[in-house]
CSV table of C-alpha atoms in Angstrom, one decimal:
chain,number,residue,atom,x,y,z
A,3,MET,CA,85.1,52.8,8.6
A,4,ASN,CA,86.7,52.9,12.0
A,5,ILE,CA,85.3,52.0,15.1
A,6,VAL,CA,88.1,53.3,17.4
A,7,GLU,CA,90.4,56.2,16.5
A,8,CYS,CA,93.7,56.7,18.6
A,9,ARG,CA,95.3,60.3,18.4
A,10,ASP,CA,98.6,60.3,20.7
A,11,LEU,CA,96.4,59.1,23.6
A,12,SER,CA,97.7,59.2,26.8
A,13,LYS,CA,96.8,58.4,30.9
A,14,THR,CA,98.5,59.3,33.9
A,15,TYR,CA,98.1,58.5,37.5
A,16,GLY,CA,100.4,60.7,39.4
A,17,LYS,CA,103.2,60.4,37.9
A,18,HIS,CA,102.8,56.9,36.2
A,19,ASP,CA,102.4,57.1,32.6
A,20,ALA,CA,99.7,53.9,32.4
A,21,ILE,CA,99.4,54.8,28.3
A,22,LYS,CA,102.1,56.9,26.5
A,23,GLY,CA,101.1,59.1,23.6
A,24,ILE,CA,100.0,56.0,21.3
A,25,SER,CA,98.1,56.4,17.7
A,26,PHE,CA,96.2,53.2,15.8
A,27,ASP,CA,93.0,52.7,14.4
A,28,ILE,CA,90.8,49.6,14.6
A,29,LYS,CA,88.8,48.9,11.5
A,30,GLU,CA,84.7,47.9,11.6
A,31,ASN,CA,83.8,44.1,12.0
A,32,THR,CA,87.6,42.9,13.0
A,33,ILE,CA,88.9,40.9,15.9
A,34,THR,CA,91.7,42.7,17.3
A,35,GLY,CA,94.0,41.5,19.6
A,36,LEU,CA,95.4,43.5,22.4
A,37,ILE,CA,98.5,41.9,23.7
A,38,GLY,CA,101.3,43.0,26.3
A,39,ARG,CA,102.7,41.6,29.7
A,40,ASN,CA,101.1,42.3,32.9
A,41,GLY,CA,101.5,45.9,33.2
A,42,ALA,CA,101.6,46.7,29.9
A,43,GLY,CA,98.6,49.1,30.0
A,44,LYS,CA,96.0,47.2,28.1
A,45,THR,CA,93.1,47.2,30.8
A,46,THR,CA,93.4,51.0,31.1
A,47,LEU,CA,93.1,51.1,27.2
A,48,LEU,CA,89.8,49.6,26.9
A,49,LYS,CA,88.6,51.3,29.9
A,50,ILE,CA,89.1,54.6,27.9
A,51,MET,CA,87.8,53.1,24.8
A,52,ALA,CA,84.7,51.6,26.7
A,53,GLY,CA,84.2,55.4,28.5
A,54,TYR,CA,84.7,54.2,32.0
A,55,TYR,CA,88.4,56.4,31.9
A,56,ARG,CA,88.8,59.8,30.9
A,57,ASN,CA,92.2,60.4,29.1
A,58,THR,CA,94.7,62.6,30.1
A,59,THR,CA,96.2,63.7,27.0
A,60,GLY,CA,95.8,63.5,22.9
A,61,GLU,CA,92.0,62.3,21.3
A,62,ILE,CA,90.5,59.3,20.9
A,63,LYS,CA,87.6,58.6,19.0
A,64,VAL,CA,84.9,55.7,19.4
A,65,PHE,CA,82.0,55.5,17.0
A,66,GLU,CA,83.2,59.1,16.0
A,67,ASN,CA,82.5,60.5,19.4
A,68,ASN,CA,84.6,61.1,23.0
A,69,PRO,CA,83.7,58.0,24.8
A,70,PHE,CA,83.6,59.4,28.1
A,71,ASN,CA,80.3,59.1,29.5
A,72,ASN,CA,79.0,59.1,26.2
A,73,ILE,CA,75.9,57.7,25.4
A,74,THR,CA,75.9,56.6,22.0
A,75,VAL,CA,79.6,54.9,23.1
A,76,SER,CA,77.4,53.2,26.1
A,77,ALA,CA,74.6,51.8,23.9
A,78,ASN,CA,77.2,50.1,21.2
A,79,VAL,CA,79.8,49.0,23.5
A,80,ILE,CA,80.4,45.8,26.2
A,81,PHE,CA,83.2,45.9,28.6
A,82,ILE,CA,83.6,42.1,29.8
A,83,ASP,CA,86.4,41.5,32.5
A,84,ASP,CA,86.4,39.2,35.7
A,85,ASN,CA,85.4,42.2,38.1
A,86,MET,CA,81.9,41.8,36.8
A,87,THR,CA,79.6,42.1,39.6
A,88,PHE,CA,75.9,41.1,39.5
A,89,PRO,CA,73.0,42.0,42.4
A,90,SER,CA,73.4,38.6,45.0
A,91,SER,CA,69.2,38.7,44.9
A,92,ILE,CA,68.8,37.5,41.0
A,93,ASN,CA,70.1,34.4,39.9
A,94,LEU,CA,72.1,33.3,36.5
A,95,LEU,CA,68.4,32.6,34.6
A,96,GLU,CA,66.9,36.4,35.9
A,97,ILE,CA,70.1,38.0,35.1
A,98,LEU,CA,70.1,37.0,31.4
A,99,GLN,CA,66.2,37.6,31.1
A,100,SER,CA,67.3,41.1,32.6
A,101,ALA,CA,70.3,41.6,30.1
A,102,SER,CA,67.8,41.1,27.2
A,103,THR,CA,66.2,44.9,28.1
A,104,PHE,CA,69.9,46.4,28.1
A,105,TYR,CA,71.3,45.7,24.9
A,106,THR,CA,69.4,46.2,21.4
A,107,ASN,CA,71.0,42.9,19.6
A,108,TRP,CA,70.5,40.5,22.8
A,109,ASN,CA,70.1,37.1,21.2
A,110,SER,CA,68.6,35.0,24.1
A,111,GLN,CA,68.2,31.7,22.1
A,112,LEU,CA,72.0,32.1,22.2
A,113,ALA,CA,72.1,32.8,26.0
A,114,PHE,CA,70.5,30.0,26.8
A,115,LYS,CA,71.8,27.1,24.6
A,116,LEU,CA,75.4,28.2,25.8
A,117,LEU,CA,74.5,28.4,29.7
A,118,ASP,CA,72.9,24.7,29.2
A,119,TYR,CA,75.9,23.7,27.0
A,120,PHE,CA,78.1,24.5,29.8
A,121,SER,CA,76.0,23.0,32.6
A,122,PHE,CA,75.2,26.2,34.3
A,123,ASN,CA,72.5,25.6,37.3
A,124,LYS,CA,70.2,28.4,36.3
A,125,LYS,CA,69.0,28.9,39.9
A,126,GLN,CA,72.5,29.9,41.2
A,127,THR,CA,73.7,33.4,41.9
A,128,HIS,CA,77.1,35.0,40.0
A,129,GLN,CA,78.7,35.3,43.4
A,130,SER,CA,78.3,31.3,44.2
A,131,LEU,CA,80.3,30.6,41.0
A,132,SER,CA,83.8,29.5,40.8
A,133,LYS,CA,86.2,32.0,39.2
A,134,GLY,CA,86.5,30.1,36.4
A,135,MET,CA,82.6,29.5,35.4
A,136,LYS,CA,82.3,33.3,36.2
A,137,SER,CA,84.4,33.7,33.5
A,138,THR,CA,82.2,31.5,31.3
A,139,PHE,CA,79.2,33.3,32.5
A,140,ASN,CA,80.4,36.9,32.0
A,141,MET,CA,81.6,35.3,28.2
A,142,ILE,CA,77.8,34.3,28.0
A,143,ILE,CA,76.6,37.9,28.1
A,144,GLY,CA,79.9,39.1,25.7
A,145,LEU,CA,79.0,36.9,22.8
A,146,ALA,CA,74.8,37.1,23.6
A,147,ALA,CA,74.8,40.9,23.7
A,148,ARG,CA,76.0,41.5,20.1
A,149,CYS,CA,77.4,44.5,20.9
A,150,PRO,CA,78.9,46.9,17.9
A,151,LEU,CA,81.8,47.0,20.0
A,152,THR,CA,82.7,44.1,21.9
A,153,ILE,CA,85.3,44.3,24.4
A,154,PHE,CA,86.7,40.8,26.2
A,155,ASP,CA,89.7,42.0,29.3
A,156,GLU,CA,91.9,38.5,29.6
A,157,PRO,CA,88.1,36.5,29.3
A,158,THR,CA,89.6,33.3,29.8
A,159,THR,CA,91.1,33.9,33.1
A,160,GLY,CA,90.1,31.1,35.4
A,161,MET,CA,89.0,28.7,32.7
A,162,ASP,CA,90.0,25.3,31.7
A,163,ALA,CA,91.6,24.7,29.0
A,164,SER,CA,88.1,22.9,27.1
A,165,THR,CA,86.8,25.8,28.1
A,166,ARG,CA,88.8,28.5,26.5
A,167,LYS,CA,88.5,26.5,23.3
A,168,ASP,CA,85.1,26.2,23.4
A,169,PHE,CA,85.1,30.4,24.2
A,170,TYR,CA,87.5,30.9,21.1
A,171,ARG,CA,85.4,28.4,18.8
A,172,ALA,CA,82.1,29.9,19.8
A,173,LEU,CA,83.1,33.7,19.5
A,174,LEU,CA,84.3,33.1,15.8
A,175,LYS,CA,81.4,30.8,14.9
A,176,ASP,CA,78.9,34.0,16.4
A,177,TYR,CA,81.4,36.5,14.7
A,178,ILE,CA,80.9,35.0,11.1
A,179,LEU,CA,77.1,35.1,11.3
A,180,HIS,CA,76.7,38.5,13.2
A,181,PRO,CA,80.1,40.4,12.3
A,182,ARG,CA,81.0,43.3,14.4
A,183,THR,CA,84.3,44.8,16.1
A,184,ILE,CA,85.9,42.7,18.9
A,185,ILE,CA,88.6,43.4,20.9
A,186,LEU,CA,90.4,40.5,22.6
A,187,SER,CA,93.0,41.3,25.5
A,188,SER,CA,95.7,39.2,26.8
A,189,HIS,CA,99.5,38.8,27.9
A,190,LEU,CA,99.4,35.1,25.6
A,191,LEU,CA,98.4,34.9,21.5
A,192,ASN,CA,99.2,31.4,20.8
A,193,GLU,CA,95.5,30.7,22.0
A,194,MET,CA,93.9,32.9,20.0
A,195,GLU,CA,95.6,33.7,17.1
A,196,ASP,CA,94.0,31.9,14.9
A,197,ILE,CA,90.4,33.8,15.2
A,198,LEU,CA,92.2,37.2,15.3
A,199,GLU,CA,92.9,39.4,12.1
A,200,GLU,CA,95.2,42.1,14.0
A,201,VAL,CA,97.3,42.7,16.9
A,202,LEU,CA,98.0,45.5,18.6
A,203,LEU,CA,101.0,45.1,21.2
A,204,LEU,CA,101.7,47.0,23.9
A,205,ASP,CA,104.7,47.6,26.3
A,206,CYS,CA,105.1,49.6,29.5
A,207,GLY,CA,102.4,51.9,28.1
A,208,GLU,CA,103.6,52.1,24.8
A,209,LYS,CA,102.5,50.8,21.1
A,210,LEU,CA,105.3,48.9,19.7
A,211,LEU,CA,103.3,47.0,16.8
A,212,HIS,CA,99.8,46.9,15.3
A,213,MET,CA,99.2,44.5,12.4
A,214,SER,CA,98.2,41.6,11.0
A,215,VAL,CA,98.9,38.0,12.7
A,216,ASP,CA,100.4,36.6,9.1
A,217,HIS,CA,102.8,39.9,9.2
A,218,ILE,CA,104.4,39.4,12.2
A,219,LYS,CA,104.9,35.7,11.7
A,220,LYS,CA,107.4,37.1,9.5
A,221,LEU,CA,108.5,39.4,11.6
A,222,ALA,CA,111.6,37.2,13.1
A,223,VAL,CA,113.5,34.1,12.3
A,224,GLY,CA,115.7,31.8,14.0
A,225,LEU,CA,119.4,30.5,14.1
A,226,LYS,CA,121.0,28.1,16.0
A,227,GLY,CA,124.8,27.3,15.1
A,228,LYS,CA,128.2,28.1,15.9
A,229,SER,CA,128.5,31.1,17.5
A,230,LYS,CA,131.1,32.9,15.0
A,231,ASP,CA,129.2,31.7,11.9
A,232,ILE,CA,125.7,33.5,13.2
A,233,GLU,CA,127.6,36.9,15.3
A,234,ARG,CA,129.4,37.4,11.7
A,235,ALA,CA,125.4,37.4,9.6
A,236,VAL,CA,123.7,39.3,12.2
A,237,THR,CA,126.1,41.9,12.7
A,238,ASN,CA,123.3,45.0,10.8
A,239,LEU,CA,120.3,43.0,12.3
A,240,ASP,CA,118.5,43.8,15.0
A,241,ILE,CA,118.7,41.3,17.6
A,242,PHE,CA,114.9,40.2,19.6
A,243,HIS,CA,116.7,37.4,21.6
A,244,LYS,CA,119.8,35.6,22.3
A,245,GLU,CA,121.0,32.4,24.8
A,246,MET,CA,124.1,30.5,24.9
A,247,ILE,CA,123.7,26.5,24.0
A,248,GLY,CA,127.2,25.3,25.4
A,249,GLN,CA,130.2,27.4,24.9
A,250,ASN,CA,130.8,27.8,21.2
A,251,TYR,CA,126.8,27.3,20.2
A,252,THR,CA,124.1,30.3,20.1
A,253,TYR,CA,120.1,30.3,19.3
A,254,ILE,CA,119.0,34.0,18.4
A,255,VAL,CA,116.2,35.5,17.4
A,256,VAL,CA,116.9,38.4,14.7
A,257,GLU,CA,114.7,40.8,12.6
A,258,ASN,CA,113.6,38.7,9.1
A,259,LYS,CA,116.0,40.8,6.8
A,260,LEU,CA,118.5,38.0,5.5
A,261,SER,CA,119.6,37.8,1.9
A,262,ALA,CA,119.3,34.5,0.2
A,263,SER,CA,122.7,34.4,-0.5
A,264,GLN,CA,123.1,35.3,3.9
A,265,ILE,CA,120.9,32.2,4.3
A,266,ASP,CA,122.6,30.2,1.5
A,267,ASP,CA,125.9,30.8,3.4
A,268,LEU,CA,124.4,29.9,6.8
A,269,LYS,CA,122.9,26.4,6.0
A,270,LEU,CA,126.2,26.0,4.4
A,271,SER,CA,127.8,26.8,7.7
A,272,GLY,CA,125.1,24.1,9.6
A,273,VAL,CA,123.4,26.8,11.2
A,274,GLU,CA,119.4,25.7,11.4
A,275,ILE,CA,116.9,28.0,11.0
A,276,SER,CA,113.6,28.5,12.2
A,277,PRO,CA,110.3,30.5,11.6
A,278,ILE,CA,109.0,32.0,14.9
A,279,SER,CA,105.7,32.1,15.8
A,280,ALA,CA,103.7,35.1,16.3
A,281,ASP,CA,103.2,34.7,20.0
A,282,GLU,CA,107.3,33.8,20.2
A,283,THR,CA,107.7,37.2,18.4
A,284,CYS,CA,105.6,39.3,20.8
A,285,VAL,CA,107.1,37.5,23.6
A,286,TYR,CA,110.8,38.5,22.7
A,287,LEU,CA,110.1,41.7,21.6
A,288,THR,CA,108.3,43.1,24.9
A,289,ALA,CA,111.0,41.0,27.2
A,290,LYS,CA,113.4,43.0,29.4
A,291,ASN,CA,116.5,41.4,29.1
A,292,LYS,CA,117.0,39.6,25.2
A,293,GLY,CA,119.0,37.3,27.1
A,294,GLY,CA,115.8,35.9,28.7
A,295,ILE,CA,116.0,34.0,32.7
A,296,ASP,CA,119.5,32.6,31.8
A,297,SER,CA,121.3,35.6,31.9
A,298,VAL,CA,120.3,35.8,36.0
A,299,PHE,CA,122.6,32.7,36.1
A,300,ASP,CA,125.9,34.0,36.0
A,301,LYS,CA,128.4,31.3,34.4
A,302,SER,CA,130.6,32.1,37.3
A,303,GLU,CA,128.4,30.9,39.9
A,304,SER,CA,128.0,27.6,40.9
A,305,ILE,CA,123.9,26.6,41.5
């Protein structure tokens, strides 16, 4: 069963196309990473899914309904981001107690155990928390709500490394105990790729790929060696990244379609062949210049 179905979905603000005719499905009880650089359209897409924004053209269905202002969708979706606000007249404990009346699957035991684990003062207000602590508290609400569709938009903003690790661990453990459809958006894949089943990669409002993490890990391969040997081997392959190393050596990332004989020839020529992580592949696919930052610095200029 698909929880989210999009067909030729677009969202336009004036003359700016935030989402450009994308189509995809998100299955029930999966963890999907929505990946893309800042400004890729991730938040716009997530807010359309959550029913906050109306799409301009195309079609979207969440739980088989148009999500915009839909009570069925609202009752089954929680959207967590760093802009969440709560009344200053109630403290953290009271916020969690109130949340239990909004969400059918709310688990108070989990919420209070996480509150204690992260050493929150229950009498503090949400407004008095640091940026990282706000993100951590918001995460507690997102997990404890156990909504059938749980959306986290850049959930680890401001968190330190230890807290981010705890968050992903807690999410995975609770997902195993209580499966539901979870979408995590980020511009970084490396920290969470171990818990993801699929990745939806956006770039400038367009869908670049939607596939399993394991598949992405096999998309590209890195080659490092003499420029003449590498250029001869990659003539008919898509190049994702290229940089010069000295005058005669090149490091290049290409689609992983080298034949066994090509690989043998490259190794005999002294070319190093290396795997490319899913995170690196996504970075290279969304790069504006395949030469990376090095392309900014002209060799003729002295720095």
